[in-house]
Amino acid sequence: MTGYKQAILLREDLDMSKGKMIAQACHASLKAYRKADKQAVKEWEVSGEKKIVLKVDEQSLQEKRMDAEASGLTVSSVKDAGKTELKSGTETALAIGPDKEDSIDSVTGDLALIK
Amino acid sequence: MTGYKQAILLREDLDMSKGKMIAQACHASLKAYRKADKQAVKEWEVSGEKKIVLKVDEQSLQEKRMDAEASGLTVSSVKDAGKTELKSGTETALAIGPDKEDSIDSVTGDLALIK
């Protein structure tokens, strides 16, 4: 039996502070959570709400969004409002799921964890 | 009129990787979101879901939790399951709200942003 998780893909090619990266990741995570399939959310909640944080750049973020959508996964991206560090509209993060681990891994399996 | 925000207090005195810190912050953010007053959540959502990420250590996390609870604010903390980097049960993050900015500021106003 496969477990459930949420993947949070975060751009590391932008000049974001750690605090900014954390806020963007939380925005994406919550946005995808609200949009995800309710049964998948329930399975994820009872199994400990696993989250993984993966490194992308502008191009791989777009590619992974298309791959995830083609696989029928819930995706939500975050664009920065541009009030502080970034140009308005810059896409900073993409969350996928919560959904089945193996479905998410088939899209994000080649990405590195953010250390 | 005051706005709405959520404060995420994150320990920087632990030896957590950036990815680990991000995941812990997202856990706390979502946990407090589900628990918060529904009207405050609604106001926060329509006003752009402001989140701030603040630096604490073990002692100030406990102090801020007590202060927030005494002010009637929603708080949710996260304990690490201890599967990877930390000792099981280590408290890593505390989210307050979403709630009125001035109520949250009265508790967290002396904390520094995570840079």
PDB file of C-alpha atoms in Angstrom:
ATOM      1  CA  MET A   1       0.000   0.000   0.000  1.00  0.00           C
ATOM      2  CA  THR A   2       1.287   3.400  -0.921  1.00  0.00           C
ATOM      3  CA  GLY A   3       1.250   6.273   1.546  1.00  0.00           C
ATOM      4  CA  TYR A   4       0.234   9.871   0.994  1.00  0.00           C
ATOM      5  CA  LYS A   5       2.302  13.022   0.831  1.00  0.00           C
ATOM      6  CA  GLN A   6       2.466  16.578  -0.369  1.00  0.00           C
ATOM      7  CA  ALA A   7       5.438  17.806  -2.401  1.00  0.00           C
ATOM      8  CA  ILE A   8       6.444  21.450  -2.156  1.00  0.00           C
ATOM      9  CA  LEU A   9       8.672  22.602  -5.001  1.00  0.00           C
ATOM     10  CA  LEU A  10      10.547  25.769  -4.211  1.00  0.00           C
ATOM     11  CA  ARG A  11      12.734  27.896  -6.456  1.00  0.00           C
ATOM     12  CA  GLU A  12      16.301  28.223  -5.261  1.00  0.00           C
ATOM     13  CA  ASP A  13      17.450  30.245  -8.274  1.00  0.00           C
ATOM     14  CA  LEU A  14      15.891  33.441  -6.913  1.00  0.00           C
ATOM     15  CA  ASP A  15      17.485  35.758  -4.427  1.00  0.00           C
ATOM     16  CA  MET A  16      14.982  34.932  -1.669  1.00  0.00           C
ATOM     17  CA  SER A  17      15.793  35.080   2.025  1.00  0.00           C
ATOM     18  CA  LYS A  18      15.119  31.977   4.088  1.00  0.00           C
ATOM     19  CA  GLY A  19      12.102  33.653   5.723  1.00  0.00           C
ATOM     20  CA  LYS A  20      10.678  34.524   2.332  1.00  0.00           C
ATOM     21  CA  MET A  21      11.175  30.968   1.066  1.00  0.00           C
ATOM     22  CA  ILE A  22       9.379  29.602   4.115  1.00  0.00           C
ATOM     23  CA  ALA A  23       6.406  31.929   3.647  1.00  0.00           C
ATOM     24  CA  GLN A  24       6.121  31.073  -0.061  1.00  0.00           C
ATOM     25  CA  ALA A  25       6.235  27.343   0.702  1.00  0.00           C
ATOM     26  CA  CYS A  26       3.481  27.724   3.313  1.00  0.00           C
ATOM     27  CA  HIS A  27       1.318  29.681   0.858  1.00  0.00           C
ATOM     28  CA  ALA A  28       1.668  26.945  -1.773  1.00  0.00           C
ATOM     29  CA  SER A  29       1.091  24.133   0.723  1.00  0.00           C
ATOM     30  CA  LEU A  30      -2.132  25.628   2.049  1.00  0.00           C
ATOM     31  CA  LYS A  31      -3.415  26.538  -1.414  1.00  0.00           C
ATOM     32  CA  ALA A  32      -2.982  22.977  -2.704  1.00  0.00           C
ATOM     33  CA  TYR A  33      -4.416  21.538   0.519  1.00  0.00           C
ATOM     34  CA  ARG A  34      -7.677  23.451   0.015  1.00  0.00           C
ATOM     35  CA  LYS A  35      -7.920  22.364  -3.608  1.00  0.00           C
ATOM     36  CA  ALA A  36      -6.954  18.697  -3.254  1.00  0.00           C
ATOM     37  CA  ASP A  37      -9.271  15.714  -3.370  1.00  0.00           C
ATOM     38  CA  LYS A  38     -10.984  15.451   0.034  1.00  0.00           C
ATOM     39  CA  GLN A  39     -10.470  11.706   0.348  1.00  0.00           C
ATOM     40  CA  ALA A  40      -6.746  12.064  -0.367  1.00  0.00           C
ATOM     41  CA  VAL A  41      -6.530  14.868   2.207  1.00  0.00           C
ATOM     42  CA  LYS A  42      -8.199  12.641   4.792  1.00  0.00           C
ATOM     43  CA  GLU A  43      -5.818   9.735   4.125  1.00  0.00           C
ATOM     44  CA  TRP A  44      -2.888  12.126   4.326  1.00  0.00           C
ATOM     45  CA  GLU A  45      -4.061  13.631   7.615  1.00  0.00           C
ATOM     46  CA  VAL A  46      -4.490  10.284   9.347  1.00  0.00           C
ATOM     47  CA  SER A  47      -1.094   9.100   8.111  1.00  0.00           C
ATOM     48  CA  GLY A  48       0.892  12.033   9.538  1.00  0.00           C
ATOM     49  CA  GLU A  49       0.777  14.719   6.831  1.00  0.00           C
ATOM     50  CA  LYS A  50       4.093  13.925   5.184  1.00  0.00           C
ATOM     51  CA  LYS A  51       5.583  16.885   3.322  1.00  0.00           C
ATOM     52  CA  ILE A  52       8.742  16.969   1.241  1.00  0.00           C
ATOM     53  CA  VAL A  53      10.483  20.124   0.079  1.00  0.00           C
ATOM     54  CA  LEU A  54      12.189  19.931  -3.299  1.00  0.00           C
ATOM     55  CA  LYS A  55      14.456  22.228  -5.243  1.00  0.00           C
ATOM     56  CA  VAL A  56      13.468  23.668  -8.631  1.00  0.00           C
ATOM     57  CA  ASP A  57      14.395  26.522 -10.933  1.00  0.00           C
ATOM     58  CA  GLU A  58      12.077  28.486 -13.215  1.00  0.00           C
ATOM     59  CA  GLN A  59      12.163  25.894 -15.980  1.00  0.00           C
ATOM     60  CA  SER A  60      11.784  22.751 -13.878  1.00  0.00           C
ATOM     61  CA  LEU A  61       8.908  24.343 -11.961  1.00  0.00           C
ATOM     62  CA  GLN A  62       7.013  24.779 -15.237  1.00  0.00           C
ATOM     63  CA  GLU A  63       7.873  21.271 -16.416  1.00  0.00           C
ATOM     64  CA  LYS A  64       6.773  19.675 -13.159  1.00  0.00           C
ATOM     65  CA  ARG A  65       3.528  21.620 -13.184  1.00  0.00           C
ATOM     66  CA  MET A  66       2.693  20.271 -16.634  1.00  0.00           C
ATOM     67  CA  ASP A  67       3.710  16.722 -15.698  1.00  0.00           C
ATOM     68  CA  ALA A  68       1.632  16.834 -12.504  1.00  0.00           C
ATOM     69  CA  GLU A  69      -1.410  18.207 -14.310  1.00  0.00           C
ATOM     70  CA  ALA A  70      -1.064  15.544 -17.001  1.00  0.00           C
ATOM     71  CA  SER A  71      -1.061  12.934 -14.211  1.00  0.00           C
ATOM     72  CA  GLY A  72      -4.277  14.351 -12.773  1.00  0.00           C
ATOM     73  CA  LEU A  73      -2.602  15.642  -9.598  1.00  0.00           C
ATOM     74  CA  THR A  74      -3.696  18.799  -7.791  1.00  0.00           C
ATOM     75  CA  VAL A  75      -1.188  21.614  -8.253  1.00  0.00           C
ATOM     76  CA  SER A  76      -1.110  25.129  -6.838  1.00  0.00           C
ATOM     77  CA  SER A  77       1.568  27.676  -7.517  1.00  0.00           C
ATOM     78  CA  VAL A  78       2.348  30.922  -5.783  1.00  0.00           C
ATOM     79  CA  LYS A  79       3.205  34.195  -7.431  1.00  0.00           C
ATOM     80  CA  ASP A  80       4.879  36.794  -5.313  1.00  0.00           C
ATOM     81  CA  ALA A  81       2.967  40.030  -4.866  1.00  0.00           C
ATOM     82  CA  GLY A  82       6.270  41.867  -5.289  1.00  0.00           C
ATOM     83  CA  LYS A  83       5.951  43.978  -2.172  1.00  0.00           C
ATOM     84  CA  THR A  84       9.355  43.117  -0.757  1.00  0.00           C
ATOM     85  CA  GLU A  85      12.139  41.132  -2.384  1.00  0.00           C
ATOM     86  CA  LEU A  86      10.934  40.092  -5.843  1.00  0.00           C
ATOM     87  CA  LYS A  87       9.416  41.475  -9.013  1.00  0.00           C
ATOM     88  CA  SER A  88       5.610  41.241  -8.915  1.00  0.00           C
ATOM     89  CA  GLY A  89       4.270  38.051 -10.511  1.00  0.00           C
ATOM     90  CA  THR A  90       7.426  35.995 -10.027  1.00  0.00           C
ATOM     91  CA  GLU A  91       6.445  32.366  -9.539  1.00  0.00           C
ATOM     92  CA  THR A  92       8.224  31.071  -6.430  1.00  0.00           C
ATOM     93  CA  ALA A  93       6.698  27.779  -5.343  1.00  0.00           C
ATOM     94  CA  LEU A  94       4.471  24.929  -6.499  1.00  0.00           C
ATOM     95  CA  ALA A  95       2.719  22.413  -4.247  1.00  0.00           C
ATOM     96  CA  ILE A  96       1.493  19.036  -5.521  1.00  0.00           C
ATOM     97  CA  GLY A  97      -1.093  17.066  -3.557  1.00  0.00           C
ATOM     98  CA  PRO A  98      -1.671  15.726  -0.932  1.00  0.00           C
ATOM     99  CA  ASP A  99      -1.997  12.586  -3.013  1.00  0.00           C
ATOM    100  CA  LYS A 100      -0.636   9.059  -3.294  1.00  0.00           C
ATOM    101  CA  GLU A 101       3.138   8.937  -2.823  1.00  0.00           C
ATOM    102  CA  ASP A 102       3.821   6.863  -5.888  1.00  0.00           C
ATOM    103  CA  SER A 103       1.789   9.184  -8.144  1.00  0.00           C
ATOM    104  CA  ILE A 104       3.731  12.187  -6.811  1.00  0.00           C
ATOM    105  CA  ASP A 105       7.073  10.361  -6.991  1.00  0.00           C
ATOM    106  CA  SER A 106       6.468   9.536 -10.648  1.00  0.00           C
ATOM    107  CA  VAL A 107       6.496  13.301 -11.314  1.00  0.00           C
ATOM    108  CA  THR A 108       9.008  14.612  -8.763  1.00  0.00           C
ATOM    109  CA  GLY A 109      11.286  11.597  -8.235  1.00  0.00           C
ATOM    110  CA  ASP A 110      14.238  13.185 -10.037  1.00  0.00           C
ATOM    111  CA  LEU A 111      14.246  16.379  -7.962  1.00  0.00           C
ATOM    112  CA  ALA A 112      16.669  16.930  -5.065  1.00  0.00           C
ATOM    113  CA  LEU A 113      15.523  17.703  -1.539  1.00  0.00           C
ATOM    114  CA  ILE A 114      16.273  21.193  -0.272  1.00  0.00           C
ATOM    115  CA  LYS A 115      18.976  20.769   2.340  1.00  0.00           C
TER     116      LYS A 115
ATOM    117  CA  MET B   1      -8.938  49.044  10.451  1.00  0.00           C
ATOM    118  CA  THR B   2      -6.458  46.334  11.288  1.00  0.00           C
ATOM    119  CA  GLY B   3      -5.541  43.607   8.810  1.00  0.00           C
ATOM    120  CA  TYR B   4      -5.183  39.897   9.401  1.00  0.00           C
ATOM    121  CA  LYS B   5      -2.123  37.696   9.470  1.00  0.00           C
ATOM    122  CA  GLN B   6      -0.646  34.455  10.631  1.00  0.00           C
ATOM    123  CA  ALA B   7       2.649  34.390  12.525  1.00  0.00           C
ATOM    124  CA  ILE B   8       4.896  31.359  12.213  1.00  0.00           C
ATOM    125  CA  LEU B   9       7.498  31.097  14.959  1.00  0.00           C
ATOM    126  CA  LEU B  10      10.346  28.820  14.072  1.00  0.00           C
ATOM    127  CA  ARG B  11      13.249  27.633  16.205  1.00  0.00           C
ATOM    128  CA  GLU B  12      16.638  28.605  14.884  1.00  0.00           C
ATOM    129  CA  ASP B  13      18.548  27.142  17.831  1.00  0.00           C
ATOM    130  CA  LEU B  14      18.193  23.587  16.509  1.00  0.00           C
ATOM    131  CA  ASP B  15      20.407  21.980  13.952  1.00  0.00           C
ATOM    132  CA  MET B  16      17.687  21.838  11.285  1.00  0.00           C
ATOM    133  CA  SER B  17      18.353  21.968   7.564  1.00  0.00           C
ATOM    134  CA  LYS B  18      16.517  24.610   5.545  1.00  0.00           C
ATOM    135  CA  GLY B  19      14.231  21.961   4.027  1.00  0.00           C
ATOM    136  CA  LYS B  20      13.363  20.643   7.474  1.00  0.00           C
ATOM    137  CA  MET B  21      12.595  24.160   8.732  1.00  0.00           C
ATOM    138  CA  ILE B  22      10.314  24.759   5.759  1.00  0.00           C
ATOM    139  CA  ALA B  23       8.394  21.518   6.325  1.00  0.00           C
ATOM    140  CA  GLN B  24       7.967  22.244  10.052  1.00  0.00           C
ATOM    141  CA  ALA B  25       6.707  25.764   9.306  1.00  0.00           C
ATOM    142  CA  CYS B  26       4.168  24.398   6.804  1.00  0.00           C
ATOM    143  CA  HIS B  27       2.952  21.807   9.335  1.00  0.00           C
ATOM    144  CA  ALA B  28       2.399  24.504  11.967  1.00  0.00           C
ATOM    145  CA  SER B  29       0.760  26.898   9.509  1.00  0.00           C
ATOM    146  CA  LEU B  30      -1.771  24.332   8.313  1.00  0.00           C
ATOM    147  CA  LYS B  31      -2.502  23.055  11.808  1.00  0.00           C
ATOM    148  CA  ALA B  32      -3.317  26.547  13.108  1.00  0.00           C
ATOM    149  CA  TYR B  33      -5.311  27.342   9.957  1.00  0.00           C
ATOM    150  CA  ARG B  34      -7.640  24.399  10.580  1.00  0.00           C
ATOM    151  CA  LYS B  35      -8.106  25.346  14.218  1.00  0.00           C
ATOM    152  CA  ALA B  36      -8.535  29.115  13.857  1.00  0.00           C
ATOM    153  CA  ASP B  37     -11.759  31.064  14.090  1.00  0.00           C
ATOM    154  CA  LYS B  38     -13.603  30.644  10.759  1.00  0.00           C
ATOM    155  CA  GLN B  39     -14.484  34.328  10.446  1.00  0.00           C
ATOM    156  CA  ALA B  40     -10.852  35.350  11.019  1.00  0.00           C
ATOM    157  CA  VAL B  41      -9.746  32.804   8.411  1.00  0.00           C
ATOM    158  CA  LYS B  42     -12.209  34.258   5.918  1.00  0.00           C
ATOM    159  CA  GLU B  43     -11.009  37.828   6.507  1.00  0.00           C
ATOM    160  CA  TRP B  44      -7.420  36.652   6.182  1.00  0.00           C
ATOM    161  CA  GLU B  45      -8.103  34.801   2.912  1.00  0.00           C
ATOM    162  CA  VAL B  46      -9.773  37.761   1.225  1.00  0.00           C
ATOM    163  CA  SER B  47      -6.976  40.085   2.336  1.00  0.00           C
ATOM    164  CA  GLY B  48      -4.128  38.059   0.800  1.00  0.00           C
ATOM    165  CA  GLU B  49      -3.158  35.533   3.505  1.00  0.00           C
ATOM    166  CA  LYS B  50      -0.294  37.481   5.031  1.00  0.00           C
ATOM    167  CA  LYS B  51       2.231  35.266   6.801  1.00  0.00           C
ATOM    168  CA  ILE B  52       5.282  36.334   8.748  1.00  0.00           C
ATOM    169  CA  VAL B  53       8.088  34.032   9.827  1.00  0.00           C
ATOM    170  CA  LEU B  54       9.744  34.845  13.137  1.00  0.00           C
ATOM    171  CA  LYS B  55      12.759  33.527  14.983  1.00  0.00           C
ATOM    172  CA  VAL B  56      12.487  31.864  18.395  1.00  0.00           C
ATOM    173  CA  ASP B  57      14.473  29.557  20.640  1.00  0.00           C
ATOM    174  CA  GLU B  58      13.115  26.899  22.980  1.00  0.00           C
ATOM    175  CA  GLN B  59      12.375  29.369  25.775  1.00  0.00           C
ATOM    176  CA  SER B  60      10.795  32.142  23.708  1.00  0.00           C
ATOM    177  CA  LEU B  61       8.610  29.606  21.877  1.00  0.00           C
ATOM    178  CA  GLN B  62       7.132  28.541  25.234  1.00  0.00           C
ATOM    179  CA  GLU B  63       6.723  32.139  26.398  1.00  0.00           C
ATOM    180  CA  LYS B  64       4.990  33.203  23.203  1.00  0.00           C
ATOM    181  CA  ARG B  65       2.675  30.231  23.323  1.00  0.00           C
ATOM    182  CA  MET B  66       1.542  31.200  26.822  1.00  0.00           C
ATOM    183  CA  ASP B  67       1.173  34.873  25.877  1.00  0.00           C
ATOM    184  CA  ALA B  68      -0.845  33.997  22.770  1.00  0.00           C
ATOM    185  CA  GLU B  69      -3.116  31.634  24.673  1.00  0.00           C
ATOM    186  CA  ALA B  70      -3.649  34.263  27.382  1.00  0.00           C
ATOM    187  CA  SER B  71      -4.694  36.681  24.602  1.00  0.00           C
ATOM    188  CA  GLY B  72      -7.244  34.195  23.288  1.00  0.00           C
ATOM    189  CA  LEU B  73      -5.342  33.571  20.048  1.00  0.00           C
ATOM    190  CA  THR B  74      -5.290  30.207  18.253  1.00  0.00           C
ATOM    191  CA  VAL B  75      -1.927  28.487  18.611  1.00  0.00           C
ATOM    192  CA  SER B  76      -0.645  25.231  17.157  1.00  0.00           C
ATOM    193  CA  SER B  77       2.785  23.827  17.708  1.00  0.00           C
ATOM    194  CA  VAL B  78       4.614  21.066  15.932  1.00  0.00           C
ATOM    195  CA  LYS B  79       6.670  18.341  17.525  1.00  0.00           C
ATOM    196  CA  ASP B  80       9.074  16.494  15.338  1.00  0.00           C
ATOM    197  CA  ALA B  81       8.462  12.773  14.933  1.00  0.00           C
ATOM    198  CA  GLY B  82      12.209  12.258  15.242  1.00  0.00           C
ATOM    199  CA  LYS B  83      12.552  10.155  12.110  1.00  0.00           C
ATOM    200  CA  THR B  84      15.363  12.152  10.562  1.00  0.00           C
ATOM    201  CA  GLU B  85      17.303  15.033  12.099  1.00  0.00           C
ATOM    202  CA  LEU B  86      15.944  15.610  15.606  1.00  0.00           C
ATOM    203  CA  LYS B  87      15.159  13.808  18.841  1.00  0.00           C
ATOM    204  CA  SER B  88      11.514  12.646  18.870  1.00  0.00           C
ATOM    205  CA  GLY B  89       9.167  15.139  20.532  1.00  0.00           C
ATOM    206  CA  THR B  90      11.354  18.205  19.945  1.00  0.00           C
ATOM    207  CA  GLU B  91       9.112  21.233  19.506  1.00  0.00           C
ATOM    208  CA  THR B  92      10.181  23.043  16.351  1.00  0.00           C
ATOM    209  CA  ALA B  93       7.525  25.567  15.338  1.00  0.00           C
ATOM    210  CA  LEU B  94       4.477  27.431  16.603  1.00  0.00           C
ATOM    211  CA  ALA B  95       1.854  29.126  14.444  1.00  0.00           C
ATOM    212  CA  ILE B  96      -0.457  31.841  15.792  1.00  0.00           C
ATOM    213  CA  GLY B  97      -3.661  32.726  13.951  1.00  0.00           C
ATOM    214  CA  PRO B  98      -4.775  33.771  11.345  1.00  0.00           C
ATOM    215  CA  ASP B  99      -6.125  36.583  13.474  1.00  0.00           C
ATOM    216  CA  LYS B 100      -6.110  40.378  13.720  1.00  0.00           C
ATOM    217  CA  GLU B 101      -2.661  41.831  13.091  1.00  0.00           C
ATOM    218  CA  ASP B 102      -2.646  44.041  16.160  1.00  0.00           C
ATOM    219  CA  SER B 103      -3.614  41.147  18.456  1.00  0.00           C
ATOM    220  CA  ILE B 104      -0.784  39.039  17.034  1.00  0.00           C
ATOM    221  CA  ASP B 105       1.677  41.958  17.101  1.00  0.00           C
ATOM    222  CA  SER B 106       0.963  42.518  20.786  1.00  0.00           C
ATOM    223  CA  VAL B 107       2.370  39.023  21.416  1.00  0.00           C
ATOM    224  CA  THR B 108       5.081  38.698  18.759  1.00  0.00           C
ATOM    225  CA  GLY B 109       6.096  42.321  18.168  1.00  0.00           C
ATOM    226  CA  ASP B 110       9.504  41.914  19.842  1.00  0.00           C
ATOM    227  CA  LEU B 111      10.579  38.927  17.738  1.00  0.00           C
ATOM    228  CA  ALA B 112      12.904  39.267  14.750  1.00  0.00           C
ATOM    229  CA  LEU B 113      11.979  38.105  11.257  1.00  0.00           C
ATOM    230  CA  ILE B 114      13.892  35.107   9.935  1.00  0.00           C
ATOM    231  CA  LYS B 115      16.190  36.437   7.240  1.00  0.00           C
TER     232      LYS B 115
END
